[in-house]
Each structure stands twice: as C-alpha cells, then as structure tokens.
mmCIF file of C-alpha atoms and ligand atoms in Angstrom:
data_model
loop_
_atom_site.group_PDB
_atom_site.id
_atom_site.type_symbol
_atom_site.label_atom_id
_atom_site.label_comp_id
_atom_site.label_asym_id
_atom_site.label_seq_id
_atom_site.Cartn_x
_atom_site.Cartn_y
_atom_site.Cartn_z
ATOM 1 C CA LYS A 10 108.351 112.758 66.259
ATOM 2 C CA MET A 11 105.006 115.206 66.056
ATOM 3 C CA PRO A 12 102.602 113.081 67.940
ATOM 4 C CA ARG A 13 104.923 112.644 71.242
ATOM 5 C CA LYS A 14 105.072 115.330 73.637
ATOM 6 C CA PHE A 15 108.655 115.898 74.593
ATOM 7 C CA ILE A 16 109.482 114.942 78.323
ATOM 8 C CA VAL A 17 112.461 116.083 80.435
ATOM 9 C CA GLY A 18 112.974 114.753 83.659
ATOM 10 C CA GLY A 19 115.385 115.947 86.536
ATOM 11 C CA ASN A 20 116.687 113.038 89.008
ATOM 12 C CA TRP A 21 118.219 114.926 91.634
ATOM 13 C CA LYS A 22 119.488 111.397 93.092
ATOM 14 C CA CYS A 23 120.667 111.878 97.015
ATOM 15 C CA ASN A 24 121.512 115.319 96.838
ATOM 16 C CA GLY A 25 120.418 118.497 98.552
ATOM 17 C CA ASP A 26 118.839 119.984 101.795
ATOM 18 C CA ARG A 27 115.673 122.339 102.383
ATOM 19 C CA ALA A 28 118.279 124.991 101.458
ATOM 20 C CA SER A 29 119.757 123.839 98.367
ATOM 21 C CA ILE A 30 116.378 122.500 97.361
ATOM 22 C CA LYS A 31 114.284 126.087 98.181
ATOM 23 C CA ALA A 32 116.954 127.635 95.899
ATOM 24 C CA LEU A 33 116.615 125.518 93.352
ATOM 25 C CA ILE A 34 112.869 125.438 92.816
ATOM 26 C CA GLN A 35 113.114 129.179 93.165
ATOM 27 C CA ALA A 36 115.452 128.826 89.936
ATOM 28 C CA LEU A 37 112.906 126.816 88.081
ATOM 29 C CA ASN A 38 109.862 128.707 89.045
ATOM 30 C CA ALA A 39 111.643 131.858 87.696
ATOM 31 C CA GLY A 40 111.267 129.784 84.236
ATOM 32 C CA GLU A 41 108.971 129.891 81.415
ATOM 33 C CA SER A 42 105.750 128.444 82.104
ATOM 34 C CA THR A 43 104.998 125.042 80.272
ATOM 35 C CA ILE A 44 101.672 124.901 80.294
ATOM 36 C CA GLY A 45 100.050 124.596 77.235
ATOM 37 C CA SER A 46 103.714 124.097 75.454
ATOM 38 C CA GLY A 47 105.030 121.026 74.055
ATOM 39 C CA VAL A 48 107.375 119.394 77.040
ATOM 40 C CA ASP A 49 106.095 118.222 80.180
ATOM 41 C CA VAL A 50 108.661 118.755 83.033
ATOM 42 C CA VAL A 51 108.995 115.905 86.061
ATOM 43 C CA VAL A 52 111.703 116.878 88.670
ATOM 44 C CA ALA A 53 112.474 113.886 91.122
ATOM 45 C CA PRO A 54 113.435 115.121 94.710
ATOM 46 C CA PRO A 55 115.210 112.758 97.074
ATOM 47 C CA MET A 56 111.594 111.405 98.845
ATOM 48 C CA LEU A 57 111.946 112.966 102.025
ATOM 49 C CA TYR A 58 111.928 116.463 100.528
ATOM 50 C CA GLY A 59 108.817 115.323 97.997
ATOM 51 C CA ASP A 60 106.136 117.227 100.047
ATOM 52 C CA TYR A 61 108.215 120.102 100.317
ATOM 53 C CA ALA A 62 109.606 120.385 96.799
ATOM 54 C CA ARG A 63 105.842 119.958 95.355
ATOM 55 C CA GLY A 64 104.645 122.514 97.876
ATOM 56 C CA LEU A 65 107.100 124.992 96.825
ATOM 57 C CA LEU A 66 107.053 124.258 93.326
ATOM 58 C CA ARG A 67 105.020 126.087 90.433
ATOM 59 C CA SER A 68 102.157 123.320 89.556
ATOM 60 C CA ASP A 69 103.218 122.645 85.661
ATOM 61 C CA PHE A 70 106.136 120.779 87.164
ATOM 62 C CA GLY A 71 105.460 117.171 87.609
ATOM 63 C CA VAL A 72 107.107 115.464 90.803
ATOM 64 C CA ALA A 73 108.655 111.859 90.490
ATOM 65 C CA PHE A 74 109.919 109.503 93.107
ATOM 66 C CA GLN A 75 113.315 107.563 92.174
ATOM 67 C CA ASN A 76 112.169 104.208 93.636
ATOM 68 C CA CYS A 77 108.990 102.249 95.093
ATOM 69 C CA TRP A 78 108.761 98.982 96.771
ATOM 70 C CA VAL A 79 107.880 95.647 94.995
ATOM 71 C CA GLY A 80 104.211 96.113 95.907
ATOM 72 C CA GLY A 81 101.779 97.330 98.286
ATOM 73 C CA ASN A 82 101.869 98.428 101.734
ATOM 74 C CA GLY A 83 102.895 95.978 104.573
ATOM 75 C CA ALA A 84 105.695 94.555 107.028
ATOM 76 C CA PHE A 85 108.801 96.166 104.444
ATOM 77 C CA THR A 86 110.513 97.991 106.879
ATOM 78 C CA GLY A 87 112.213 101.190 105.164
ATOM 79 C CA GLU A 88 110.182 101.041 101.834
ATOM 80 C CA VAL A 89 107.985 103.186 100.491
ATOM 81 C CA SER A 90 105.064 101.727 98.490
ATOM 82 C CA ALA A 91 103.589 103.093 94.908
ATOM 83 C CA ASP A 92 99.863 103.295 96.585
ATOM 84 C CA MET A 93 101.598 105.698 99.481
ATOM 85 C CA ILE A 94 103.255 107.849 96.765
ATOM 86 C CA LYS A 95 99.963 107.929 95.089
ATOM 87 C CA ASP A 96 97.941 108.761 98.031
ATOM 88 C CA ALA A 97 100.463 111.601 98.895
ATOM 89 C CA GLY A 98 99.635 113.078 95.668
ATOM 90 C CA PHE A 99 102.327 112.533 93.028
ATOM 91 C CA ASP A 100 102.287 110.990 89.492
ATOM 92 C CA TRP A 101 105.392 109.843 89.101
ATOM 93 C CA VAL A 102 107.884 107.354 89.576
ATOM 94 C CA ILE A 103 111.267 106.379 88.424
ATOM 95 C CA LEU A 104 112.238 102.667 88.396
ATOM 96 C CA GLY A 105 115.225 100.872 87.335
ATOM 97 C CA HIS A 106 117.825 103.638 87.300
ATOM 98 C CA SER A 107 121.187 102.305 86.640
ATOM 99 C CA GLU A 108 122.650 103.073 90.066
ATOM 100 C CA ARG A 109 119.879 100.958 91.462
ATOM 101 C CA ARG A 110 120.471 98.287 89.071
ATOM 102 C CA SER A 111 124.362 97.960 89.554
ATOM 103 C CA LEU A 112 124.953 99.510 93.143
ATOM 104 C CA PRO A 113 126.380 96.356 95.183
ATOM 105 C CA GLU A 114 124.278 97.495 98.102
ATOM 106 C CA ILE A 115 121.014 97.225 96.006
ATOM 107 C CA LYS A 116 121.424 95.217 92.702
ATOM 108 C CA GLU A 117 118.049 95.358 91.439
ATOM 109 C CA THR A 118 117.653 92.576 89.252
ATOM 110 C CA ASP A 119 115.553 93.126 85.572
ATOM 111 C CA GLU A 120 112.850 90.913 87.676
ATOM 112 C CA THR A 121 112.469 93.283 90.477
ATOM 113 C CA VAL A 122 112.476 96.364 88.442
ATOM 114 C CA ALA A 123 109.786 94.762 86.169
ATOM 115 C CA THR A 124 107.512 93.647 89.345
ATOM 116 C CA LYS A 125 108.140 97.416 90.536
ATOM 117 C CA THR A 126 106.893 98.962 87.082
ATOM 118 C CA ALA A 127 103.774 96.363 86.854
ATOM 119 C CA TYR A 128 102.873 97.014 90.589
ATOM 120 C CA ALA A 129 103.352 100.859 90.162
ATOM 121 C CA LEU A 130 101.288 101.157 87.183
ATOM 122 C CA GLU A 131 98.333 99.141 88.910
ATOM 123 C CA ALA A 132 98.379 101.736 91.739
ATOM 124 C CA GLY A 133 98.189 104.454 89.515
ATOM 125 C CA LEU A 134 101.378 105.777 89.327
ATOM 126 C CA LYS A 135 103.188 106.852 85.790
ATOM 127 C CA VAL A 136 106.593 105.083 85.439
ATOM 128 C CA MET A 137 110.023 106.406 83.742
ATOM 129 C CA LEU A 138 111.450 102.829 83.426
ATOM 130 C CA CYS A 139 115.164 103.362 82.957
ATOM 131 C CA ILE A 140 117.000 100.726 80.862
ATOM 132 C CA GLY A 141 120.722 100.761 79.589
ATOM 133 C CA GLU A 142 123.685 98.902 79.022
ATOM 134 C CA THR A 143 127.293 99.144 80.483
ATOM 135 C CA LEU A 144 130.476 99.941 79.076
ATOM 136 C CA ASP A 145 131.583 96.173 78.666
ATOM 137 C CA ALA A 146 128.142 95.642 76.903
ATOM 138 C CA ARG A 147 128.658 98.301 74.535
ATOM 139 C CA GLN A 148 132.094 97.188 73.606
ATOM 140 C CA SER A 149 131.403 93.549 72.997
ATOM 141 C CA GLY A 150 128.733 94.535 70.442
ATOM 142 C CA LYS A 151 125.695 93.634 73.188
ATOM 143 C CA THR A 152 123.846 97.091 73.652
ATOM 144 C CA ASP A 153 120.866 96.052 71.879
ATOM 145 C CA GLU A 154 120.744 92.704 73.541
ATOM 146 C CA VAL A 155 120.902 94.355 76.852
ATOM 147 C CA ASN A 156 118.022 96.823 76.238
ATOM 148 C CA ALA A 157 115.708 93.800 74.743
ATOM 149 C CA ARG A 158 116.467 91.658 77.901
ATOM 150 C CA GLN A 159 115.284 94.415 80.211
ATOM 151 C CA LEU A 160 112.518 95.333 78.264
ATOM 152 C CA ALA A 161 111.468 91.987 77.996
ATOM 153 C CA ALA A 162 111.332 91.515 81.937
ATOM 154 C CA VAL A 163 109.187 94.240 82.045
ATOM 155 C CA ALA A 164 106.630 92.591 79.264
ATOM 156 C CA GLU A 165 106.593 89.249 81.132
ATOM 157 C CA LYS A 166 104.552 91.238 83.702
ATOM 158 C CA VAL A 167 102.878 94.350 81.842
ATOM 159 C CA SER A 168 100.324 94.260 79.026
ATOM 160 C CA ASP A 169 99.352 98.077 78.863
ATOM 161 C CA TRP A 170 102.109 100.482 78.193
ATOM 162 C CA SER A 171 100.863 103.647 77.892
ATOM 163 C CA ASN A 172 101.676 104.772 81.616
ATOM 164 C CA ILE A 173 104.965 104.288 80.808
ATOM 165 C CA VAL A 174 107.950 106.154 79.173
ATOM 166 C CA ILE A 175 111.451 104.778 78.587
ATOM 167 C CA ALA A 176 114.818 106.501 79.496
ATOM 168 C CA TYR A 177 117.445 104.914 77.803
ATOM 169 C CA GLU A 178 120.421 105.727 79.776
ATOM 170 C CA PRO A 179 123.802 103.833 78.774
ATOM 171 C CA ALA A 180 125.394 103.341 81.968
ATOM 172 C CA TRP A 181 129.062 104.487 80.583
ATOM 173 C CA ALA A 182 127.588 107.901 80.274
ATOM 174 C CA ILE A 183 126.089 108.556 83.777
ATOM 175 C CA GLY A 184 127.562 111.120 85.579
ATOM 176 C CA THR A 185 130.552 110.844 83.743
ATOM 177 C CA GLY A 186 130.469 113.697 81.405
ATOM 178 C CA VAL A 187 130.792 111.289 78.371
ATOM 179 C CA VAL A 188 127.466 112.048 76.554
ATOM 180 C CA ALA A 189 126.376 109.288 73.799
ATOM 181 C CA THR A 190 126.818 111.037 70.387
ATOM 182 C CA PRO A 191 123.611 112.251 68.990
ATOM 183 C CA GLU A 192 123.701 109.388 66.172
ATOM 184 C CA GLN A 193 124.547 106.536 69.061
ATOM 185 C CA ALA A 194 121.572 107.574 70.860
ATOM 186 C CA GLN A 195 119.503 108.044 67.685
ATOM 187 C CA GLU A 196 120.485 104.389 66.613
ATOM 188 C CA THR A 197 120.072 102.846 70.231
ATOM 189 C CA HIS A 198 116.283 104.663 70.514
ATOM 190 C CA THR A 199 115.483 103.423 67.046
ATOM 191 C CA GLN A 200 116.503 99.952 68.051
ATOM 192 C CA ILE A 201 114.249 99.931 70.973
ATOM 193 C CA ARG A 202 111.487 101.468 69.091
ATOM 194 C CA LYS A 203 111.522 98.366 66.868
ATOM 195 C CA TRP A 204 111.986 96.052 69.815
ATOM 196 C CA LEU A 205 108.686 97.629 70.969
ATOM 197 C CA ALA A 206 107.086 96.996 67.464
ATOM 198 C CA GLU A 207 108.132 93.522 67.024
ATOM 199 C CA ASN A 208 107.299 92.172 70.428
ATOM 200 C CA ILE A 209 104.477 94.914 71.992
ATOM 201 C CA SER A 210 103.018 96.501 69.323
ATOM 202 C CA PRO A 211 103.413 98.828 66.342
ATOM 203 C CA GLN A 212 101.158 101.533 68.236
ATOM 204 C CA VAL A 213 103.158 101.047 71.168
ATOM 205 C CA ALA A 214 106.614 101.846 69.435
ATOM 206 C CA GLN A 215 104.651 104.736 67.761
ATOM 207 C CA GLN A 216 103.420 106.268 70.677
ATOM 208 C CA MET A 217 106.254 105.302 73.414
ATOM 209 C CA ARG A 218 108.444 108.491 74.674
ATOM 210 C CA ILE A 219 111.992 107.576 74.555
ATOM 211 C CA MET A 220 113.888 109.714 76.735
ATOM 212 C CA TYR A 221 117.986 109.790 76.725
ATOM 213 C CA GLY A 222 120.077 110.010 79.631
ATOM 214 C CA GLY A 223 123.452 110.435 80.510
ATOM 215 C CA SER A 224 125.601 113.377 80.695
ATOM 216 C CA ALA A 225 122.956 115.713 79.002
ATOM 217 C CA ASN A 226 123.660 119.312 79.564
ATOM 218 C CA ALA A 227 122.674 122.436 78.137
ATOM 219 C CA ALA A 228 125.496 122.189 75.614
ATOM 220 C CA ASN A 229 124.301 119.019 73.828
ATOM 221 C CA ALA A 230 120.651 118.980 74.461
ATOM 222 C CA ASP A 231 119.996 120.828 71.152
ATOM 223 C CA SER A 232 121.552 118.142 68.710
ATOM 224 C CA LEU A 233 120.188 114.992 70.510
ATOM 225 C CA ALA A 234 116.920 116.471 70.413
ATOM 226 C CA ARG A 235 116.695 117.233 66.944
ATOM 227 C CA GLN A 236 117.093 113.640 66.305
ATOM 228 C CA PRO A 237 113.723 111.866 65.320
ATOM 229 C CA ASP A 238 113.679 109.131 68.103
ATOM 230 C CA ILE A 239 114.863 111.297 71.165
ATOM 231 C CA ASP A 240 111.648 112.653 73.339
ATOM 232 C CA GLY A 241 113.409 114.329 76.015
ATOM 233 C CA PHE A 242 115.804 113.799 78.450
ATOM 234 C CA LEU A 243 116.083 112.110 82.019
ATOM 235 C CA VAL A 244 119.039 114.673 83.656
ATOM 236 C CA GLY A 245 120.818 113.722 86.316
ATOM 237 C CA GLY A 246 123.903 116.469 87.271
ATOM 238 C CA ALA A 247 122.467 119.189 85.274
ATOM 239 C CA SER A 248 119.121 119.198 86.843
ATOM 240 C CA LEU A 249 120.906 120.349 90.433
ATOM 241 C CA ARG A 250 121.245 123.570 88.436
ATOM 242 C CA PRO A 251 119.541 126.407 86.679
ATOM 243 C CA GLU A 252 121.052 125.122 83.555
ATOM 244 C CA PHE A 253 117.909 122.255 83.609
ATOM 245 C CA LEU A 254 115.856 124.915 82.506
ATOM 246 C CA ARG A 255 117.850 125.372 79.090
ATOM 247 C CA ILE A 256 117.736 121.346 78.484
ATOM 248 C CA VAL A 257 114.120 121.691 79.006
ATOM 249 C CA GLU A 258 114.068 124.314 76.039
ATOM 250 C CA SER A 259 115.850 121.898 73.592
ATOM 251 C CA TRP A 260 112.216 120.719 72.946
ATOM 252 C CA LYS A 261 111.461 123.840 70.582
HETATM 253 C C1 LIG B 539 120.364 110.284 85.559
HETATM 254 O O1 LIG B 539 121.263 109.693 86.658
HETATM 255 O O2 LIG B 539 119.499 109.770 85.367
HETATM 256 C C2 LIG B 539 121.532 110.662 84.655
HETATM 257 C C3 LIG B 539 121.072 110.629 83.598
HETATM 258 O O3 LIG B 539 122.964 111.313 85.780
HETATM 259 P P1 LIG B 539 123.537 112.265 84.760
HETATM 260 O O4 LIG B 539 122.791 113.536 83.776
HETATM 261 O O5 LIG B 539 124.461 113.050 85.744
HETATM 262 O O6 LIG B 539 124.536 111.287 84.014
#
C-alpha cells in the first residue's frame, strides 16, 4: 500500500443548496490541511454548484463532477461535456456510479460508462470509475464476474489507466447502512487487482488506487482503511456531514 496515496472522495449526489453547501464547506475548510500529507481529498458537488463550491473550498480539496456527456460539445441538449468541465478548471469526474447504472430513468450501460471514461481521459480529466455488483449478483457468487465485465468494457476503449482510480462500490452497500466487512472489501479489491494484473499489466495493478464505497462512515472507516488493498473511500451520505473529515483521517 505504501506507494499508493490514499484518496477520499465525497459524492454529494443531488443534495444541498447554496446555504447548506456553504455551511458544509466551512466545516471542511476548518479541518486539517492535507497539503503534503498522505491523502488526496476530492468532493463532488451537484454540477450547478461546482463553481460556487470551488470558490469557497480550500485549495487542497479537489472538485469532481458526478457525470459527463459521452463526447465533445454539440447538439446534446441538457448535457455537459468533459471539455467544459476541464475548461471550467476542474480535474475530476465520477463515472459509472451505481445510481446512474441502475436508475430506470438513466440506465447507463457498461459501454456508455466506458465511452465516457475514454473521452473524459482524452479531455484531460481524471476519472473515478465506479464498479460493483448488486445484491443478487453477490448472492449468486457473481461478484468478481460483474466487476470483471465492467472493467473489461473500459479496457476495450482505454489503454492508459494512469488517470483512473477505481471505486469499488457494491450496490447493496450504497446508502443502505449495510457496509461491506473489511474482509469482504479486501477480498474483492484483491480480485480487482488480480484482474488488472492479468488483463492490463502488473504495473497498473500495483499502482491502481482502489477506493471502497458503500455506507462508509466515521465508525467503520479505520478498520476498512487498514486493509492492504483498500486505498481510500468514496463516501456518499457521510460526505454531507463534518464526519467526512474523520473518514479522511483514516489514512493515518
Ligand atoms: C456513493 O454513493 O458513492 C456512496 C458510497 O454512498 P453512501 O456512502 O451513502 O453509501
């Protein structure tokens, strides 16, 4: 784990308004500086509040968007391109979140997520690539198969993985209060790294930061962070509270 810098993301989803975002950022800014420390911290406000949040946040926090269009600018009403995100001064985009994969109004396919990932990288963004299985898939022993399928779709379109971090987020743990045990998460992270070693390269496998996401909070972060293949967290619910800072500290 030593050569991999810990990374913690806060996914605010479709939550907040100017007042609550300001209050949350004031609490985050009051925390310890992470400059020169062993952790990267990136928060993902709702798209509309990106500039507002960037203007208020301390400079050592990164800002991510929660989605982008599959390609460049054009006649795609309602969409925001990776080029715009980059041009507006942001470095990160979260892609393939399980809500975007599973909500019936969205239903992003593995292929769409892969296309977005390839284009966002080309546009100069760093990508938090979310993968993970449903409860059904876990119960029928298909966890590794699902993760491999989601990664293989990306591997079809991407050859340079250096600006990708993977967020392993079992859908059954997202927003449910049911967190994966440290053993379950470690086991799956090991399998993901093994897949990378066999299908991309041993070097990519060794260097890839694999974050865990799914009901991570201040109480369970330390035991998860101690696992050798868990390199950070992607946090939903708890990232809307000052408790997020305690999760950031789990890198220590
Ligand atoms: C997420 O949406 O990325 C997530 C992990 O949510 P939560 O922490 O609320 O389970």
